[in-house]
XYZ file of C-alpha atoms in Angstrom:
346
model
C 82.998 107.972 140.515
C 80.591 105.474 142.033
C 80.582 104.025 145.524
C 82.103 100.558 146.123
C 79.683 97.759 145.323
C 77.868 99.702 142.599
C 77.381 97.453 139.587
C 78.630 99.023 136.374
C 79.430 96.964 133.323
C 82.894 97.736 131.960
C 83.659 96.053 128.674
C 82.824 95.932 124.965
C 79.299 96.509 123.782
C 77.321 93.286 123.333
C 74.214 93.181 121.176
C 73.013 89.752 122.332
C 70.977 88.790 125.352
C 72.460 86.972 128.308
C 71.937 83.213 128.161
C 71.657 81.161 131.334
C 71.710 77.389 131.688
C 70.957 75.466 134.838
C 72.556 72.053 135.142
C 71.801 69.697 138.024
C 73.567 66.388 138.436
C 74.785 63.656 140.721
C 76.081 60.157 140.071
C 72.633 58.976 138.962
C 70.839 61.866 137.252
C 71.707 64.849 135.091
C 69.313 67.619 134.069
C 70.036 70.566 131.800
C 67.546 73.310 131.001
C 67.731 76.893 129.754
C 66.630 79.428 132.329
C 63.470 81.275 131.290
C 62.721 83.049 134.565
C 64.638 83.985 137.690
C 62.815 81.324 139.670
C 64.673 78.740 137.584
C 67.961 80.192 138.863
C 67.326 79.372 142.502
C 69.765 76.945 144.127
C 68.586 73.411 144.757
C 67.395 72.437 148.214
C 69.862 70.593 150.433
C 67.712 67.449 150.541
C 67.873 67.040 146.766
C 71.534 65.884 146.953
C 72.470 67.340 143.557
C 75.104 69.768 142.395
C 73.708 72.897 140.742
C 75.747 74.545 138.026
C 74.406 77.897 136.846
C 76.199 78.850 133.627
C 75.717 82.562 132.840
C 76.855 83.446 129.318
C 76.921 87.240 129.140
C 77.658 89.714 131.934
C 76.563 92.925 130.192
C 72.988 92.897 131.535
C 73.697 94.371 134.960
C 70.125 94.156 136.374
C 70.011 90.424 135.614
C 73.408 89.846 137.253
C 72.214 91.805 140.277
C 69.089 89.644 140.614
C 71.143 86.450 140.403
C 73.382 87.872 143.108
C 70.426 88.450 145.389
C 69.138 84.915 144.871
C 72.478 83.461 145.953
C 73.302 86.194 148.494
C 76.421 87.274 146.644
C 78.378 90.196 148.026
C 78.067 93.452 145.975
C 81.856 93.727 145.720
C 81.902 90.248 144.203
C 79.327 91.214 141.590
C 81.231 94.420 140.881
C 84.257 92.318 139.872
C 82.057 89.998 137.808
C 80.834 92.798 135.493
C 84.223 94.509 135.234
C 86.016 92.820 132.336
C 89.184 94.850 132.997
C 89.597 93.471 136.508
C 92.721 91.434 137.151
C 92.469 87.747 138.125
C 91.874 87.297 141.847
C 90.662 84.899 144.529
C 88.458 85.938 147.457
C 86.940 83.891 150.261
C 83.798 85.393 151.775
C 82.338 84.829 155.231
C 79.085 83.671 153.655
C 80.802 80.346 152.892
C 81.422 81.350 149.290
C 84.579 81.339 147.236
C 84.974 83.835 144.401
C 87.513 83.422 141.641
C 88.021 85.389 138.448
C 90.495 84.729 135.626
C 91.072 85.263 131.919
C 90.242 82.955 129.043
C 92.503 83.666 126.066
C 91.587 83.589 122.390
C 93.865 83.995 119.380
C 92.893 85.492 116.037
C 93.227 82.864 113.300
C 94.021 85.573 110.736
C 96.419 87.472 113.001
C 98.380 84.899 115.034
C 100.112 87.633 117.024
C 96.832 89.129 118.240
C 95.480 87.694 121.501
C 92.212 88.716 123.144
C 90.989 87.857 126.623
C 87.591 86.871 127.974
C 86.624 87.678 131.552
C 85.511 84.555 133.434
C 84.323 84.389 137.055
C 83.245 81.590 139.393
C 81.289 81.537 142.633
C 81.624 78.283 144.578
C 79.054 77.465 147.236
C 78.265 74.454 149.357
C 76.276 72.619 146.704
C 76.444 74.928 143.688
C 78.775 76.642 141.276
C 77.989 79.773 139.270
C 80.112 80.541 136.216
C 80.042 83.959 134.533
C 81.580 84.460 131.108
C 81.487 87.151 128.463
C 79.394 86.427 125.423
C 82.275 86.812 122.985
C 82.498 83.345 121.459
C 81.061 79.884 121.752
C 80.528 78.540 125.262
C 84.037 77.653 126.420
C 82.718 75.118 128.937
C 80.943 72.910 126.406
C 83.498 70.045 126.769
C 82.746 69.766 130.497
C 79.020 69.797 129.821
C 79.452 67.031 127.251
C 81.317 64.922 129.815
C 78.495 65.429 132.272
C 75.959 64.308 129.696
C 77.984 61.242 128.781
C 78.728 60.494 132.452
C 82.412 60.229 131.533
C 85.115 60.980 134.060
C 84.819 61.906 137.719
C 82.693 65.034 137.449
C 79.361 63.304 138.034
C 80.589 61.535 141.169
C 82.169 64.594 142.795
C 80.951 67.880 144.183
C 81.035 71.459 142.889
C 84.678 71.837 143.930
C 85.700 69.227 141.356
C 83.485 70.975 138.799
C 85.389 74.200 139.533
C 88.647 72.374 138.900
C 87.322 70.926 135.634
C 86.268 74.353 134.343
C 89.567 76.002 135.269
C 91.377 73.071 133.668
C 89.568 73.843 130.392
C 90.890 77.407 130.567
C 94.454 76.265 131.308
C 94.373 73.669 128.513
C 93.440 76.479 126.153
C 96.573 78.344 127.267
C 98.645 75.504 125.811
C 96.791 75.828 122.499
C 97.485 79.562 122.462
C 101.172 78.985 123.203
C 101.425 76.359 120.482
C 100.140 78.833 117.906
C 102.437 81.532 119.230
C 105.307 79.051 119.007
C 104.479 78.497 115.323
C 104.561 82.264 114.810
C 107.915 82.398 116.587
C 109.299 79.678 114.298
C 108.234 81.724 111.273
C 109.859 84.871 112.669
C 113.009 82.917 113.527
C 113.267 81.631 109.953
C 112.899 85.191 108.669
C 115.632 86.410 110.995
C 118.006 83.617 109.951
C 117.325 84.293 106.267
C 117.820 88.007 106.873
C 114.425 88.829 105.399
C 114.227 92.544 104.685
C 110.445 92.648 105.153
C 110.804 91.728 108.846
C 110.720 94.752 111.131
C 111.448 95.275 114.792
C 107.817 96.298 115.093
C 106.760 92.673 114.479
C 109.190 91.366 117.085
C 108.158 93.863 119.732
C 104.475 93.212 118.972
C 105.077 89.532 119.705
C 106.994 90.384 122.875
C 104.166 92.685 123.995
C 101.585 89.938 123.503
C 103.729 87.501 125.490
C 104.123 90.028 128.309
C 100.378 90.699 128.385
C 99.635 86.963 128.372
C 102.033 86.359 131.239
C 100.459 89.177 133.232
C 97.029 87.574 132.865
C 98.191 84.031 133.691
C 100.652 84.683 136.521
C 97.993 85.513 139.203
C 96.287 82.171 138.534
C 99.426 80.444 139.804
C 99.097 82.136 143.199
C 95.339 81.554 143.295
C 95.619 77.791 142.783
C 98.500 77.651 145.259
C 96.284 79.393 147.811
C 93.511 76.852 147.271
C 96.010 74.034 147.813
C 97.669 75.404 150.940
C 94.756 76.976 152.808
C 92.114 74.855 154.469
C 88.720 75.642 153.020
C 85.494 73.808 153.745
C 84.416 74.254 150.122
C 87.483 72.446 148.714
C 87.537 68.744 149.551
C 90.781 66.889 150.194
C 90.092 64.575 147.273
C 90.292 67.574 144.911
C 93.666 68.823 146.186
C 95.732 66.370 144.046
C 93.933 67.618 140.935
C 94.653 71.215 141.919
C 98.337 70.322 142.347
C 98.362 68.894 138.837
C 96.649 72.053 137.613
C 99.307 74.122 139.388
C 102.029 72.184 137.560
C 100.340 72.889 134.220
C 100.175 76.596 134.995
C 103.884 76.593 135.856
C 104.605 74.903 132.512
C 102.653 77.630 130.749
C 104.554 80.377 132.581
C 107.924 78.722 131.905
C 107.053 78.418 128.215
C 106.075 82.084 128.057
C 109.346 83.083 129.743
C 111.368 81.000 127.272
C 109.444 82.565 124.384
C 110.166 86.047 125.724
C 113.878 85.265 125.949
C 113.791 83.894 122.410
C 112.106 87.057 121.116
C 114.765 89.191 122.820
C 117.499 87.046 121.237
C 115.845 87.276 117.818
C 115.661 91.052 118.163
C 119.404 91.169 118.914
C 120.189 88.900 115.965
C 117.961 90.978 113.687
C 119.709 94.184 114.763
C 123.089 92.520 114.217
C 121.996 91.421 110.741
C 120.924 94.951 109.879
C 124.199 96.292 111.256
C 126.243 93.755 109.270
C 124.308 94.572 106.126
C 124.994 98.263 106.678
C 128.686 97.544 107.348
C 128.883 95.591 104.101
C 127.424 98.515 102.179
C 129.766 100.953 103.904
C 132.744 98.691 103.162
C 131.851 98.598 99.470
C 131.462 102.365 99.330
C 134.741 102.825 101.203
C 136.595 100.582 98.735
C 135.166 102.513 95.803
C 136.255 105.747 97.452
C 139.725 104.363 98.129
C 140.112 103.255 94.487
C 139.056 106.633 93.078
C 141.118 108.751 95.481
C 144.462 108.327 93.621
C 142.680 108.656 90.292
C 141.104 111.889 91.447
C 144.547 113.071 92.601
C 146.141 112.341 89.204
C 143.332 114.005 87.280
C 143.419 116.962 89.644
C 147.148 117.459 89.208
C 146.966 117.437 85.426
C 143.921 119.600 85.455
C 145.841 122.571 86.886
C 146.199 125.528 84.502
C 150.016 125.862 84.441
C 151.992 126.252 81.227
C 155.233 124.639 82.376
C 154.215 121.195 83.634
C 156.193 117.973 83.025
C 154.754 115.619 80.413
C 152.091 118.220 79.572
C 153.250 118.526 75.960
C 153.968 114.844 75.394
C 152.350 113.407 72.286
C 151.096 110.291 74.079
C 150.745 111.846 77.537
C 146.977 111.312 77.648
C 147.370 107.564 77.101
C 150.207 107.371 79.614
C 147.991 108.926 82.276
C 145.211 106.468 81.501
C 147.668 103.608 81.726
C 148.892 104.778 85.107
C 145.344 105.123 86.418
C 144.361 101.670 85.183
C 147.485 100.171 86.714
C 146.824 101.900 90.038
C 143.231 100.635 90.034
C 144.225 97.048 89.289
C 146.989 97.169 91.878
C 144.648 98.426 94.592
C 142.048 95.776 93.792
C 144.714 93.058 94.006
C 145.887 94.487 97.316
C 142.341 94.604 98.747
C 141.761 90.995 97.743
C 145.004 89.895 99.341
C 143.808 91.503 102.576
C 140.390 89.800 102.072
C 138.619 93.125 102.090
C 136.858 92.149 98.862
């Protein structure tokens, strides 16, 4: 056990080095440069009138994260959450006029549509800067925002770091819709299999899908409360002009959660239908076996009676007795089949 505030990376092993980009912009200029030394990470001076975005891609190099924290006077508990990829999404407001927010970016395996992985993403919002921390698991997820900054498209260049924070979170939420769309396609496939009564479909597949939906909901649900807190609580770092965008973002998150809930209900319904199909198939087999047993019961009785070793039995010495018995058995069989069909048991 380590003391609170001790930086310890918790997550998968990463063999690549941490990459850092420093982006400075306002409505007139935009500069992007890779960080080669810690001096390049320093926040811009107040008189420069630019927004500084420090994009840190890779949180596994703890000493580097610690040095960045010292440059920006980040609280040790904040940095502890940054390097802990298992930490749940949260929002914290610090007395140092900094806002800390961590959430999960979701990725889906193209080869296994039911397998969803998460990427730990954190943000530190200051007066004139924003620091984003992300795991180095895939391509930079914030590239679309950077491209908009370069092209001077949209409102990002004319707003402060609070709008940049919204834009980056919006990228994450938009990706949730992509994930849900792919999961919806998987659900449609499973639903078709259930309707067709496919024998290769197992409850294991259905519960695996339900487990992924539950895990996804658990990672997204806290973001709803976090955005709601930003909307309702007065914070000097969040301008009033950004609040409408946060409300729209809140609505999108609620749509995601509602979709997940509807998917979970659908999976539960499909599981019930699948179990009913299996039960009906078993009942059909049992009905067939029962009918066969019912048909052979009188035949077994007749054969058993005439198989007894008594000398004085009626019809035992008849010349055509064997054929008579066969005739009776065939007649009984045909009669029972006709009766079963009249009752619609066959």
